[in-house]
Amino acid sequence: MLQLCALFATAQSAASNLSDNSAFVHWAKTHGRPLQASNKAIDDKDLYAVKEMIGEARVVALGEPAHGYREPLAFRNRLFKFLVQHCGFTTMAVEGGLAESQLAADYISGGAGTAETAAASLSIGDPAPENIELLKWMRQYNADTAHKIKLRLYGMDIQIVGFPGDTKPNHTALSQVLAYLGQVDTVSARRANIDLVFYMTQMSVVKYPLLSLKDQLALTAILENIVALLERQRIDFIGRSSREQYEWAYRNTIAALQRDRMMRVMPPDQPGKIPPEAWKAMNARDAAMADNINWMLNTAANGGKVFIFAHNAHVKNAPTTGGVWDAFARPPTSAGQYLKSILGSNYFVIGSSIAPELTTLQANSLDKALLQVNQPRYILDMRVTSRFPEVVQWLSLTRPMQANKVSFFMLPAGTAFDALLFLDKNDGR
């Protein structure tokens, strides 16, 4: 009985500590760096605090709390422009398919089409006005002959695989690779088309995991052979096209192989349910994102730095638990964890919060505490807390953070992020 009482008291104390935000809120009020409203900023003076925080990091990630909020998109645009003009950043990576991003990449390089069409290729549904505005600015920047180093934009994700229950084949990356081979090597293109004719009909969420092991192994071998062909014929193929066209084809082949690796460990589709073993596919997806970012940094960024914009769930340096993610048998590893293990201090991640929905406004949540600071918009450097042990302790506890408009995940903010951004709703509008 005494042991039970002690356990109950310990549990009550832990719950009380989780909900007691006073030490953190006091620290945040004195250490938060205020920001101007994104759409009403008169200068960049406030963003120099961000420059000081990121230091010499070569990859900076800005997370968004949910897809669909416009405030993080507006701040993303303002911050990226600043990083380009003052910090040596040349490349934007967004949470979208690599192959699907080629239309937007061509547009900002001066290609045909409109910003609206290019932005639509990066999103599901109507493109956000902020995405259109960003692409127009990048195109204008690149058109200025005074800018010798041109900006790049890529999707960091594997090719979109579709939604649960979807049987429509989707093979954008592979189709682009086959089109390129048709341009530079008609014999290899004909052979690859023959080898892939069956598999192109099976590349959907429902059909892909149902391939027999023999067919899965055969498909992987075909994709690896195309990668080997492109590597072997690199000089010849660049001579028959251009380096830019070659690099897109080569990376799209890698993207097709990344998707194959993910689907190889994807359990059969269960519409309406999250299969427990799907954590393996999530790991494969985020590992691919990290690999794509590393490629951008070392190959495609023109010697500059890379700015990432994606959901907090992908950029954070912590596994994903809580909410719907507890359906997994194991917590998935985030792309941010992979990047931190690869880049160390060269990876700087800013997690963001927006005034949370009532469904996620929990007393012990990170969002609740950030809201209690009672400032419309500010950024916090999480690495300067060592002189405040109560704050360090508060940040080390696993607590909820809004993950979309109706759900949350659990994380220790002190290790998940290097900095925290808070934006009020309707910021600058």
C-alpha positions as a printed NumPy array, in Angstrom:
array([[  0.   ,   0.   ,   0.   ],
       [  2.851,   2.381,   0.827],
       [  4.47 ,   1.61 ,  -2.52 ],
       [  1.2  ,   2.337,  -4.35 ],
       [  0.843,   5.65 ,  -2.525],
       [  4.408,   6.585,  -3.431],
       [  3.809,   5.742,  -7.096],
       [  0.605,   7.785,  -7.105],
       [  2.388,  10.772,  -5.564],
       [  5.19 ,  10.489,  -8.123],
       [  2.675,  10.4  , -10.985],
       [  0.873,  13.455,  -9.588],
       [  4.182,  15.297,  -9.284],
       [  5.167,  14.443, -12.872],
       [  1.789,  15.61 , -14.181],
       [  2.113,  18.827, -12.194],
       [  5.613,  19.442, -13.587],
       [  4.395,  18.891, -17.13 ],
       [  1.625,  21.467, -16.725],
       [  3.717,  24.037, -14.816],
       [  4.953,  26.282, -17.606],
       [  5.954,  29.213, -15.412],
       [  9.749,  28.812, -15.558],
       [  9.776,  28.341, -19.317],
       [  7.29 ,  31.147, -19.977],
       [  9.301,  33.577, -17.841],
       [ 12.502,  32.63 , -19.67 ],
       [ 10.824,  32.907, -23.072],
       [  9.447,  36.369, -22.268],
       [ 12.948,  37.644, -21.55 ],
       [ 14.831,  35.721, -24.259],
       [ 12.379,  35.651, -27.166],
       [ 13.473,  37.797, -30.093],
       [ 10.434,  39.681, -31.47 ],
       [  9.678,  39.505, -35.186],
       [  7.855,  41.876, -37.481],
       [  4.668,  40.741, -39.193],
       [  5.786,  38.94 , -42.346],
       [  3.638,  40.936, -44.753],
       [  4.231,  44.297, -43.049],
       [  7.955,  44.208, -42.286],
       [  9.677,  47.513, -43.011],
       [ 13.246,  46.124, -42.888],
       [ 15.276,  43.002, -42.014],
       [ 16.717,  44.138, -38.689],
       [ 14.804,  41.541, -36.67 ],
       [ 16.075,  38.69 , -38.86 ],
       [ 19.684,  39.367, -37.931],
       [ 18.86 ,  37.594, -34.662],
       [ 18.119,  34.485, -36.744],
       [ 21.388,  34.903, -38.615],
       [ 23.215,  34.996, -35.299],
       [ 21.471,  31.81 , -34.167],
       [ 22.222,  29.723, -37.257],
       [ 25.853,  30.793, -37.431],
       [ 27.747,  28.875, -40.113],
       [ 25.228,  26.037, -40.482],
       [ 25.078,  24.894, -44.117],
       [ 21.549,  23.486, -43.895],
       [ 18.737,  25.34 , -42.111],
       [ 15.309,  23.742, -41.76 ],
       [ 12.094,  25.566, -40.93 ],
       [  9.287,  23.293, -39.807],
       [  5.589,  24.042, -40.175],
       [  3.07 ,  22.879, -37.544],
       [  0.521,  21.756, -40.149],
       [  0.016,  21.909, -43.883],
       [ -2.419,  24.623, -44.862],
       [ -1.517,  27.492, -42.518],
       [ -0.448,  30.551, -44.497],
       [  1.459,  32.305, -41.711],
       [  4.447,  29.88 , -41.77 ],
       [  4.509,  30.129, -45.576],
       [  4.7  ,  33.928, -45.414],
       [  7.516,  33.784, -42.841],
       [  9.295,  31.129, -44.94 ],
       [  9.352,  33.489, -47.911],
       [ 10.664,  36.391, -45.874],
       [ 13.343,  34.29 , -44.18 ],
       [ 14.519,  32.629, -47.4  ],
       [ 14.953,  35.992, -49.125],
       [ 17.017,  37.162, -46.165],
       [ 19.155,  34.001, -46.147],
       [ 19.829,  34.391, -49.866],
       [ 20.765,  38.048, -49.602],
       [ 22.775,  37.913, -46.37 ],
       [ 23.86 ,  34.344, -45.562],
       [ 24.93 ,  32.584, -48.759],
       [ 21.904,  30.338, -49.29 ],
       [ 21.231,  29.286, -52.879],
       [ 18.81 ,  26.376, -52.661],
       [ 15.275,  25.79 , -51.409],
       [ 14.085,  22.266, -50.573],
       [ 10.361,  21.777, -50.041],
       [  8.25 ,  18.857, -48.874],
       [  7.225,  17.644, -52.299],
       [  8.274,  14.962, -54.748],
       [ 11.669,  15.455, -56.395],
       [ 10.333,  14.533, -59.84 ],
       [  7.237,  16.675, -59.402],
       [  9.385,  19.714, -58.565],
       [ 11.127,  19.825, -61.945],
       [  8.423,  22.041, -63.469],
       [  8.916,  24.634, -60.714],
       [ 12.704,  24.344, -61.02 ],
       [ 12.493,  24.986, -64.758],
       [ 10.194,  27.968, -64.193],
       [ 12.525,  29.783, -61.793],
       [ 15.363,  29.165, -64.259],
       [ 13.461,  31.144, -66.884],
       [ 11.519,  28.312, -68.487],
       [  8.091,  28.438, -70.039],
       [  4.82 ,  28.386, -68.127],
       [  3.375,  30.369, -65.26 ],
       [  4.102,  30.602, -61.559],
       [  0.613,  29.29 , -60.864],
       [  1.167,  26.108, -62.894],
       [  4.633,  25.619, -61.438],
       [  3.37 ,  26.067, -57.871],
       [  0.525,  23.625, -58.525],
       [  3.099,  20.921, -59.271],
       [  4.419,  21.231, -55.716],
       [  1.125,  20.78 , -53.876],
       [ -2.102,  18.849, -53.694],
       [ -5.052,  21.062, -54.533],
       [ -4.888,  24.753, -55.354],
       [ -1.432,  26.274, -54.755],
       [ -1.076,  28.733, -51.897],
       [ -0.56 ,  32.381, -52.927],
       [  2.67 ,  32.366, -50.914],
       [  4.071,  29.551, -53.089],
       [  3.259,  31.493, -56.239],
       [  4.867,  34.625, -54.804],
       [  8.023,  32.687, -53.845],
       [  8.478,  31.218, -57.326],
       [  7.985,  34.627, -58.951],
       [ 10.636,  36.142, -56.679],
       [ 13.112,  33.322, -57.373],
       [ 12.577,  33.674, -61.135],
       [ 13.088,  37.457, -60.932],
       [ 16.232,  36.974, -58.843],
       [ 17.687,  34.52 , -61.363],
       [ 16.859,  36.808, -64.284],
       [ 19.031,  39.568, -62.78 ],
       [ 22.415,  39.318, -64.487],
       [ 24.056,  40.806, -61.405],
       [ 23.377,  37.531, -59.603],
       [ 26.057,  35.188, -60.911],
       [ 24.984,  32.264, -58.717],
       [ 21.434,  31.246, -59.529],
       [ 18.865,  29.925, -57.095],
       [ 17.673,  26.314, -57.194],
       [ 14.492,  24.649, -55.989],
       [ 13.909,  20.928, -55.415],
       [ 11.376,  18.635, -53.836],
       [ 13.037,  16.702, -51.026],
       [ 10.507,  13.881, -50.894],
       [ 10.229,  10.602, -52.722],
       [  7.731,  10.43 , -55.537],
       [  4.132,  10.75 , -54.311],
       [  2.735,   7.249, -53.821],
       [ -0.944,   8.194, -53.537],
       [ -3.565,   7.788, -50.841],
       [ -4.868,   4.66 , -49.071],
       [ -7.045,   2.639, -51.401],
       [ -5.609,   4.316, -54.532],
       [ -5.109,   1.898, -57.452],
       [ -4.054,   4.477, -60.08 ],
       [ -0.439,   3.916, -61.225],
       [  1.915,   6.799, -60.426],
       [  5.436,   6.811, -61.842],
       [  6.419,  10.413, -62.578],
       [ 10.122,   9.979, -61.794],
       [ 10.51 ,   6.85 , -63.874],
       [  8.596,   8.323, -66.819],
       [ 10.988,  11.287, -66.853],
       [ 13.982,   8.934, -66.78 ],
       [ 12.636,   6.92 , -69.718],
       [ 12.012,  10.12 , -71.674],
       [ 15.624,  11.185, -71.061],
       [ 16.987,   7.823, -72.166],
       [ 14.936,   8.163, -75.34 ],
       [ 16.844,  11.366, -76.005],
       [ 20.38 ,  10.096, -75.347],
       [ 20.319,   6.319, -75.907],
       [ 17.423,   4.905, -77.913],
       [ 18.607,   1.307, -77.627],
       [ 18.768,   1.418, -73.812],
       [ 15.479,   3.309, -73.705],
       [ 13.746,   0.617, -75.765],
       [ 15.126,  -2.12 , -73.517],
       [ 14.146,  -0.287, -70.32 ],
       [ 10.606,   0.304, -71.602],
       [ 10.223,  -3.396, -72.388],
       [ 11.605,  -4.397, -68.977],
       [  9.279,  -1.997, -67.151],
       [  6.051,  -2.37 , -69.15 ],
       [  4.426,  -4.641, -66.524],
       [  5.706,  -2.766, -63.48 ],
       [  4.456,   0.604, -64.691],
       [  0.909,  -0.733, -64.224],
       [  1.63 ,  -1.873, -60.66 ],
       [  2.974,   1.355, -59.172],
       [  0.105,   2.316, -56.895],
       [ -0.43 ,   2.219, -53.132],
       [ -2.634,  -0.868, -53.441],
       [ -0.794,  -2.857, -56.117],
       [  2.882,  -2.197, -55.338],
       [  3.037,  -4.081, -51.992],
       [  1.194,  -7.042, -53.553],
       [  3.995,  -7.807, -56.007],
       [  5.57 , -11.197, -55.417],
       [  9.069, -11.277, -53.928],
       [ 10.365, -12.458, -57.314],
       [  8.788,  -9.448, -59.054],
       [ 10.023,  -7.058, -56.364],
       [ 13.59 ,  -8.307, -56.765],
       [ 13.326,  -8.082, -60.542],
       [ 12.064,  -4.487, -60.405],
       [ 14.861,  -3.451, -58.051],
       [ 17.419,  -5.04 , -60.382],
       [ 15.991,  -3.126, -63.378],
       [ 16.186,   0.194, -61.51 ],
       [ 19.72 ,  -0.494, -60.291],
       [ 20.769,  -1.331, -63.855],
       [ 19.445,   2.05 , -65.045],
       [ 21.4  ,   3.795, -62.265],
       [ 24.529,   1.896, -63.331],
       [ 23.939,   2.823, -66.983],
       [ 23.662,   6.519, -66.16 ],
       [ 26.796,   6.408, -64.014],
       [ 28.729,   4.474, -66.653],
       [ 27.68 ,   6.742, -69.526],
       [ 27.758,  10.041, -67.616],
       [ 30.237,  11.85 , -69.886],
       [ 28.638,  10.574, -73.086],
       [ 25.08 ,  11.389, -71.936],
       [ 25.999,  14.914, -70.8  ],
       [ 27.538,  15.473, -74.224],
       [ 24.284,  14.41 , -75.883],
       [ 22.107,  16.592, -73.628],
       [ 23.353,  18.943, -70.897],
       [ 24.676,  18.568, -67.4  ],
       [ 21.418,  19.95 , -65.978],
       [ 19.301,  17.423, -67.904],
       [ 21.616,  14.587, -66.912],
       [ 21.557,  15.459, -63.213],
       [ 17.747,  15.547, -63.199],
       [ 17.547,  12.17 , -64.939],
       [ 20.113,  10.613, -62.628],
       [ 18.452,  11.916, -59.474],
       [ 15.015,  10.874, -60.714],
       [ 16.386,   7.358, -61.119],
       [ 17.563,   7.487, -57.519],
       [ 14.095,   8.773, -56.552],
       [ 12.479,   5.797, -58.326],
       [ 14.832,   3.477, -56.451],
       [ 14.044,   5.242, -53.154],
       [ 10.346,   4.705, -53.721],
       [ 10.998,   1.062, -54.555],
       [ 12.898,   0.646, -51.276],
       [ 10.03 ,   2.203, -49.353],
       [  7.359,   0.107, -51.02 ],
       [  9.378,  -3.064, -50.442],
       [  8.809,  -2.636, -46.703],
       [  5.288,  -1.2  , -46.937],
       [  2.676,  -3.601, -45.527],
       [ -0.45 ,  -4.278, -47.619],
       [ -2.819,  -1.327, -47.813],
       [ -5.454,  -1.192, -45.059],
       [ -7.827,   1.705, -45.881],
       [ -8.941,   3.447, -42.7  ],
       [ -6.142,   1.887, -40.63 ],
       [ -2.45 ,   2.472, -39.994],
       [ -0.562,  -0.843, -40.279],
       [  1.782,  -1.257, -37.267],
       [  4.723,  -2.264, -39.481],
       [  4.358,   0.854, -41.647],
       [  7.048,   2.493, -39.49 ],
       [  9.592,   0.804, -41.764],
       [  8.195,   2.625, -44.777],
       [  8.229,   5.912, -42.831],
       [ 11.888,   5.345, -42.   ],
       [ 12.661,   4.674, -45.651],
       [ 10.847,   7.839, -46.712],
       [ 12.607,  10.122, -44.227],
       [ 15.988,   8.509, -44.907],
       [ 15.41 ,   9.274, -48.593],
       [ 14.578,  12.894, -47.74 ],
       [ 17.839,  13.225, -45.829],
       [ 19.782,  11.638, -48.683],
       [ 18.2  ,  14.055, -51.17 ],
       [ 19.112,  17.027, -48.983],
       [ 22.685,  15.78 , -48.73 ],
       [ 22.782,  15.476, -52.534],
       [ 21.494,  19.033, -52.932],
       [ 24.118,  20.35 , -50.54 ],
       [ 27.071,  18.575, -52.125],
       [ 26.062,  18.47 , -55.801],
       [ 23.237,  20.801, -56.743],
       [ 23.515,  23.913, -54.55 ],
       [ 26.214,  25.721, -56.585],
       [ 28.495,  25.745, -53.569],
       [ 25.879,  27.502, -51.442],
       [ 23.704,  26.522, -48.508],
       [ 20.34 ,  24.77 , -48.395],
       [ 17.11 ,  25.963, -46.793],
       [ 14.439,  23.34 , -46.044],
       [ 10.733,  23.918, -45.525],
       [  8.73 ,  20.882, -44.403],
       [  6.466,  19.677, -41.617],
       [  7.897,  19.705, -38.094],
       [  7.507,  15.911, -38.119],
       [ 10.181,  15.591, -40.813],
       [ 12.728,  18.238, -39.782],
       [ 12.794,  17.666, -36.005],
       [ 15.711,  15.877, -34.383],
       [ 13.525,  13.364, -32.532],
       [ 11.567,  10.176, -33.287],
       [  7.833,  10.492, -33.897],
       [  5.527,   9.282, -31.129],
       [  2.075,  10.172, -29.83 ],
       [ -1.228,  10.77 , -31.592],
       [ -1.79 ,   8.715, -34.731],
       [  1.881,   7.695, -34.748],
       [  1.335,   5.466, -31.726],
       [ -0.303,   3.018, -34.137],
       [  3.198,   2.092, -35.328],
       [  4.993,  -0.827, -33.713],
       [  8.08 ,   1.404, -33.377],
       [  8.551,   5.186, -33.507],
       [  9.664,   6.257, -37.008],
       [ 12.977,   8.063, -37.379],
       [ 12.678,  11.59 , -38.777],
       [ 14.657,  13.061, -41.657],
       [ 15.979,  15.582, -39.137],
       [ 17.553,  12.801, -37.092],
       [ 19.253,  11.425, -40.176],
       [ 20.465,  14.903, -41.16 ],
       [ 21.77 ,  15.642, -37.672],
       [ 23.715,  12.367, -37.722],
       [ 25.191,  13.265, -41.126],
       [ 25.795,  17.008, -40.731],
       [ 26.103,  17.576, -36.974],
       [ 26.251,  21.289, -36.186],
       [ 25.891,  22.084, -39.891],
       [ 22.209,  21.224, -39.515],
       [ 20.097,  23.856, -37.735],
       [ 16.388,  23.229, -37.234],
       [ 13.69 ,  25.757, -36.371],
       [ 10.45 ,  24.219, -35.142],
       [  7.374,  26.391, -35.453],
       [  4.127,  26.738, -33.577],
       [  1.022,  28.686, -34.388],
       [ -1.758,  29.629, -31.972],
       [ -3.132,  26.084, -31.624],
       [ -6.58 ,  24.773, -32.407],
       [ -8.837,  23.999, -29.436],
       [ -8.392,  20.3  , -30.185],
       [ -4.659,  20.507, -29.489],
       [ -4.573,  23.232, -26.831],
       [ -3.529,  20.909, -23.992],
       [ -2.403,  22.351, -20.655],
       [  0.947,  20.539, -20.805],
       [  1.63 ,  21.186, -24.496],
       [  4.529,  23.122, -25.972],
       [  2.072,  25.219, -27.989],
       [  0.151,  26.242, -24.851],
       [  3.349,  27.465, -23.179],
       [  4.445,  29.385, -26.275],
       [  1.012,  31.02 , -26.42 ],
       [  1.314,  32.066, -22.752],
       [  4.357,  34.204, -23.597],
       [  1.737,  36.594, -24.945],
       [  3.75 ,  37.904, -27.884],
       [  2.331,  37.841, -31.429],
       [  5.485,  36.495, -33.08 ],
       [  8.975,  35.695, -31.806],
       [ 11.849,  33.229, -32.077],
       [ 13.763,  31.495, -29.281],
       [ 17.313,  30.114, -29.38 ],
       [ 16.95 ,  26.819, -27.492],
       [ 20.692,  26.385, -27.026],
       [ 21.161,  29.225, -24.526],
       [ 19.295,  27.65 , -21.623],
       [ 22.252,  26.157, -19.704],
       [ 22.139,  28.863, -17.027],
       [ 18.468,  28.081, -16.385],
       [ 18.234,  24.511, -15.022],
       [ 14.444,  24.709, -14.549],
       [ 14.051,  25.607, -18.214],
       [ 16.418,  22.829, -19.247],
       [ 14.351,  20.381, -17.212],
       [ 11.083,  21.65 , -18.712],
       [ 12.428,  21.323, -22.241],
       [ 13.725,  17.798, -21.587],
       [ 10.27 ,  16.451, -20.764],
       [  8.267,  14.781, -23.512],
       [  5.164,  16.854, -24.123],
       [  2.527,  17.328, -26.871],
       [  3.064,  19.582, -29.868],
       [  0.474,  20.3  , -32.532],
       [  1.097,  18.098, -35.565],
       [ -1.869,  19.163, -37.659],
       [ -5.151,  20.912, -36.968],
       [ -6.657,  18.042, -34.963],
       [ -3.771,  15.939, -33.672],
       [ -0.362,  16.105, -31.993],
       [  2.869,  14.234, -31.482],
       [  5.075,  13.958, -28.39 ],
       [  8.628,  15.259, -28.147],
       [ 11.271,  16.821, -25.883],
       [ 11.568,  20.282, -27.45 ],
       [ 15.069,  20.86 , -26.104],
       [ 16.577,  18.124, -28.281],
       [ 14.069,  18.171, -31.146],
       [ 14.793,  21.783, -32.177],
       [ 17.633,  24.305, -32.088],
       [ 15.183,  27.2  , -32.158],
       [ 11.442,  27.681, -31.771],
       [  9.321,  30.082, -33.797],
       [  5.894,  31.235, -32.634],
       [  3.442,  32.924, -34.98 ],
       [ -0.005,  34.161, -34.132],
       [ -2.812,  33.407, -36.559],
       [ -3.51 ,  36.039, -39.211],
       [  0.083,  37.247, -38.917],
       [  0.556,  40.223, -41.172],
       [ -2.82 ,  39.974, -42.841]])
